[in-house]
Amino acid sequence: MKKISQFIIASALIIAPGAMSADLINVSTPATSLVLDATKGEPLKILHYGSKLNSKDMEAFKSASTFNHMAYPVYGIQPQGESALSVTHNDGNRSTDLEVVDVVTEEMNGATITSVLMHDKVYPFEVKLNYKVRPDYDVIETWADITNNEKGNVTLNRFMSGYLPLRYGNVWLSSLYGSWANEAELNQEPLTHGLKMIKNKDGVRNSHTAHAEVMFSLDGEPRENSGRVIGAALCYPGNYKLFIDTDDSNYHHFFAGINEENSEYLLKKGETFSTPELALTYSEEGLSGASRNFHKWGRDNRLHAGDKERKVLLNSWEGVYFDINEPVMAGMMEDIASMGGELFVMDDGWFGRKYPRNSDNSSLGDWMVDTNKLPNGINGLLETAKKNGISFGIWIEPEMANTVSELYEKHPEYIIKAPKRPVIEGRGGTQVVLDLSNPKVQDLVFEVVDTLMTKYPEIDYIKWDANAPIMEHGSQYLTSDNQSHLYIDYHKGLIKTLDRIREAHPDVTIQACASGGGRANWGILPWFDEFWTSDNNDALQRIYMQWGTSYFFPAIAMASHISASPNHQTFRRIPTKFRADVAMSGRLGLEMQPKDMNEDDKAICMQAIEDYKKIRPIVQFGDLYRLQSPFDKKGVASLMYVTAEKDDAVFFWWKTETFMNQQLPRIPMAGLDPDKVYKVNEINRIDKEPLTFEGKEFTGKFLMSNGLEMPLTYNVDYNKNTDFSSRVLHLTEVK
Ligand code: GLA
């Protein structure tokens, strides 16, 4: 690690010295710049965030800039505006006044961190604002380290990760909202005067309802592949608050950080509180461009094992629910192996001795194999998997217990519960949340995974569920003056535990399930390989949910399964081909009992698995270009993935509604090389005759300015017609 104080070796290293006394810092990435004025003795100011500035622009900026805001507004002096930080000092003073003391840059694991050290003008209270960049990524991560050197506690009343002023104008916000089984719906609206707030207070999971990520389209109504966009993703798995205050100042003031409500933090003398990172990106290639920036940065730097291809799996949940037993598991393993799958995951229902887990009303916490259901235990299942040439995975929910469990009988003090009040129970009428602020609970959760992995090192995959929010504010572990730390210390404890787990077991694939969709956040993904996108497997609704999720998260992280028809959530009947075509645009899996499939459906799934293996590297590592939004209600949705070399691409097209003689727009493609020639092959084909353009060659220019005409229906026998239609085209460069 190399540390350099800019004030010692002169800020001229970064900016040519000029007549002005301003010390400008250009925190830059390949295509973007964030410019700060870090003049010693003054508050830190932000002058620019957007396109990359060169030294000429920087020189002019010293005198010409009008964009002149505190980079981290603090509460107390001129307290009318919103602030990023609000503190009650040890003597009760609620005002803070920061000035720049030093700027330090350091190299750490290939990243450069620029830190601006500020202190209060009269109190020994420090704030270090950090900006982290990596050479190949257009993402800047910012966070604050807040240190109390006063003679006793200070209280942090608000402690945001970052702030960004956006010039008032025709600025549109894209954000995600939803609810369980309807996650990641897209909301797009112009920013108007007043306050827009996006928040979470679940305590445990944080993306079922709103998401902790947003995008701002700076040039009016959002466009996918053109226009200036700023994206922001708060990397935090707990309660968050993002808000935009549009006041009379010609700026939209954007703040993002931990939700401070009922979470004021008592910082002891000598202690430092570090906020989670806020990841910022800027693109001039529209919303899809900002998504690509997040995807690339996330895959390479945050998602666990983001460079490793994900396996095609069968998950047992919707196939058999709690009816787990050895012959059924063995049958499912044989079936998925024979269909070309690579992994089988045994879901809920395999554990519990005194209280066998036959429904959701007992046993969480008792992670012992139910030998009535599985007489040969996990080893028996691992052997069957091996015999079939596939890997084996298992479901756990280690942050939770049921009040009907041996764990709860032994340790009622381990659960989250308010003093003097009855236990509030969730799922199944008995589910409770373990108190991860308690180090003993952290050990317990670590041991759940460590014991499994030590006893059965061949376990390849863990589905880590979390099916309850914090249902009452109360820690039986934290002292009475620290009760407001519950939400934050829960997640500190979780991350500490995940760190230990990953240190001991770096190779096991772990899915963040969280009731489906509850943990799609960059703050949790460093320890997880993927998330369960939603408990809703309905292919039509998945088009919408996966579209929204793709704004911030890459396909490799988005688990997407072909499930039964009628669907178990919406009861909609959708043909297998369409279900497969939707699931193939994410991390493909199956979630049904293969024995219930007829031969035709099985053949389609097998074809899909075979075809998916061909396009898997493009879907899982390629660049995403969203083309036609389902939210635009044009009757069709479409997106594509293109390799970095632009030599291989896959185009997805799904009809989202059907009417007779319906007119659908033709979809021009994007992201190809206009000068390259591509051969088009339909994959996952069920038509009797190939499409007219099958095997034909087109220039990237033609495909991007015209696109290909898709037939409205499948060309199948009359009795096999359905009201759904979808296409997946593989485009390969002709060299
Ligand atoms: C949650 C998950 C499901 C399944 C069940 C098991 O609802 O989201 O996928 O694992 O729990 O109880």
PDB file of N, CA, C and O and ligand atoms in Angstrom, residues 317 322 347-348 357 395 427 463 465 467 513 515-516 532 535, ligand 1:
ATOM      1  N   TRP A 317     -37.592 -27.113  -4.946  1.00  0.00           N
ATOM      2  CA  TRP A 317     -38.689 -26.487  -4.204  1.00  0.00           C
ATOM      3  C   TRP A 317     -40.056 -26.644  -4.876  1.00  0.00           C
ATOM      4  O   TRP A 317     -40.934 -27.315  -4.349  1.00  0.00           O
ATOM      5  N   PHE A 322     -41.977 -29.583   0.588  1.00  0.00           N
ATOM      6  CA  PHE A 322     -41.334 -30.189   1.768  1.00  0.00           C
ATOM      7  C   PHE A 322     -41.227 -31.713   1.686  1.00  0.00           C
ATOM      8  O   PHE A 322     -40.713 -32.352   2.603  1.00  0.00           O
ATOM      9  N   ASP A 347     -33.887 -28.344  -1.686  1.00  0.00           N
ATOM     10  CA  ASP A 347     -34.403 -27.147  -0.994  1.00  0.00           C
ATOM     11  C   ASP A 347     -34.856 -27.507   0.418  1.00  0.00           C
ATOM     12  O   ASP A 347     -34.453 -28.529   0.993  1.00  0.00           O
ATOM     13  N   ASP A 348     -35.711 -26.696   0.964  1.00  0.00           N
ATOM     14  CA  ASP A 348     -36.220 -26.791   2.333  1.00  0.00           C
ATOM     15  C   ASP A 348     -36.830 -28.178   2.607  1.00  0.00           C
ATOM     16  O   ASP A 348     -37.401 -28.800   1.722  1.00  0.00           O
ATOM     17  N   ARG A 357     -38.811 -30.993   9.885  1.00  0.00           N
ATOM     18  CA  ARG A 357     -39.301 -29.858   9.091  1.00  0.00           C
ATOM     19  C   ARG A 357     -40.214 -30.387   7.977  1.00  0.00           C
ATOM     20  O   ARG A 357     -39.763 -30.702   6.874  1.00  0.00           O
ATOM     21  N   TRP A 395     -30.186 -26.288   0.773  1.00  0.00           N
ATOM     22  CA  TRP A 395     -30.852 -25.073   1.271  1.00  0.00           C
ATOM     23  C   TRP A 395     -30.634 -24.921   2.768  1.00  0.00           C
ATOM     24  O   TRP A 395     -30.748 -25.892   3.514  1.00  0.00           O
ATOM     25  N   ARG A 427     -43.263 -16.169   9.545  1.00  0.00           N
ATOM     26  CA  ARG A 427     -43.666 -17.262   8.650  1.00  0.00           C
ATOM     27  C   ARG A 427     -44.004 -18.529   9.450  1.00  0.00           C
ATOM     28  O   ARG A 427     -43.296 -18.886  10.392  1.00  0.00           O
ATOM     29  N   LYS A 463     -28.010 -22.651  -0.991  1.00  0.00           N
ATOM     30  CA  LYS A 463     -29.063 -21.635  -1.162  1.00  0.00           C
ATOM     31  C   LYS A 463     -29.327 -21.071   0.225  1.00  0.00           C
ATOM     32  O   LYS A 463     -29.848 -21.776   1.092  1.00  0.00           O
ATOM     33  N   ASP A 465     -31.229 -18.758   2.534  1.00  0.00           N
ATOM     34  CA  ASP A 465     -32.507 -18.043   2.541  1.00  0.00           C
ATOM     35  C   ASP A 465     -32.598 -17.086   3.730  1.00  0.00           C
ATOM     36  O   ASP A 465     -31.786 -17.154   4.669  1.00  0.00           O
ATOM     37  N   ASN A 467     -36.167 -15.492   5.346  1.00  0.00           N
ATOM     38  CA  ASN A 467     -37.591 -15.301   5.077  1.00  0.00           C
ATOM     39  C   ASN A 467     -38.330 -14.491   6.136  1.00  0.00           C
ATOM     40  O   ASN A 467     -39.523 -14.712   6.358  1.00  0.00           O
ATOM     41  N   CYS A 513     -30.910 -15.929  -1.291  1.00  0.00           N
ATOM     42  CA  CYS A 513     -32.300 -16.142  -1.723  1.00  0.00           C
ATOM     43  C   CYS A 513     -33.209 -15.059  -1.143  1.00  0.00           C
ATOM     44  O   CYS A 513     -33.762 -14.265  -1.860  1.00  0.00           O
ATOM     45  N   SER A 515     -36.307 -14.939   0.357  1.00  0.00           N
ATOM     46  CA  SER A 515     -37.699 -14.985  -0.132  1.00  0.00           C
ATOM     47  C   SER A 515     -37.802 -14.616  -1.599  1.00  0.00           C
ATOM     48  O   SER A 515     -38.862 -14.205  -2.061  1.00  0.00           O
ATOM     49  N   GLY A 516     -36.718 -14.712  -2.316  1.00  0.00           N
ATOM     50  CA  GLY A 516     -36.723 -14.282  -3.718  1.00  0.00           C
ATOM     51  C   GLY A 516     -36.686 -12.768  -3.786  1.00  0.00           C
ATOM     52  O   GLY A 516     -37.559 -12.096  -3.224  1.00  0.00           O
ATOM     53  N   TRP A 532     -31.548 -15.095  -5.822  1.00  0.00           N
ATOM     54  CA  TRP A 532     -32.794 -15.631  -6.351  1.00  0.00           C
ATOM     55  C   TRP A 532     -33.643 -14.417  -6.689  1.00  0.00           C
ATOM     56  O   TRP A 532     -34.012 -13.637  -5.816  1.00  0.00           O
ATOM     57  N   ASP A 535     -39.459 -15.065  -5.971  1.00  0.00           N
ATOM     58  CA  ASP A 535     -40.195 -16.309  -5.744  1.00  0.00           C
ATOM     59  C   ASP A 535     -41.231 -16.523  -6.836  1.00  0.00           C
ATOM     60  O   ASP A 535     -41.845 -17.581  -6.914  1.00  0.00           O
TER      61      ASP A 535
HETATM   62  C1  GLA B   1     -38.432 -19.131   0.417  1.00  0.00           C
HETATM   63  C2  GLA B   1     -37.640 -19.192  -0.869  1.00  0.00           C
HETATM   64  C3  GLA B   1     -38.129 -20.329  -1.724  1.00  0.00           C
HETATM   65  C4  GLA B   1     -37.988 -21.625  -0.956  1.00  0.00           C
HETATM   66  C5  GLA B   1     -38.720 -21.521   0.363  1.00  0.00           C
HETATM   67  C6  GLA B   1     -38.442 -22.720   1.232  1.00  0.00           C
HETATM   68  O1  GLA B   1     -39.749 -18.774   0.170  1.00  0.00           O
HETATM   69  O2  GLA B   1     -37.684 -17.987  -1.546  1.00  0.00           O
HETATM   70  O3  GLA B   1     -37.415 -20.406  -2.925  1.00  0.00           O
HETATM   71  O4  GLA B   1     -36.635 -21.919  -0.754  1.00  0.00           O
HETATM   72  O5  GLA B   1     -38.362 -20.370   1.095  1.00  0.00           O
HETATM   73  O6  GLA B   1     -39.127 -22.677   2.422  1.00  0.00           O
END
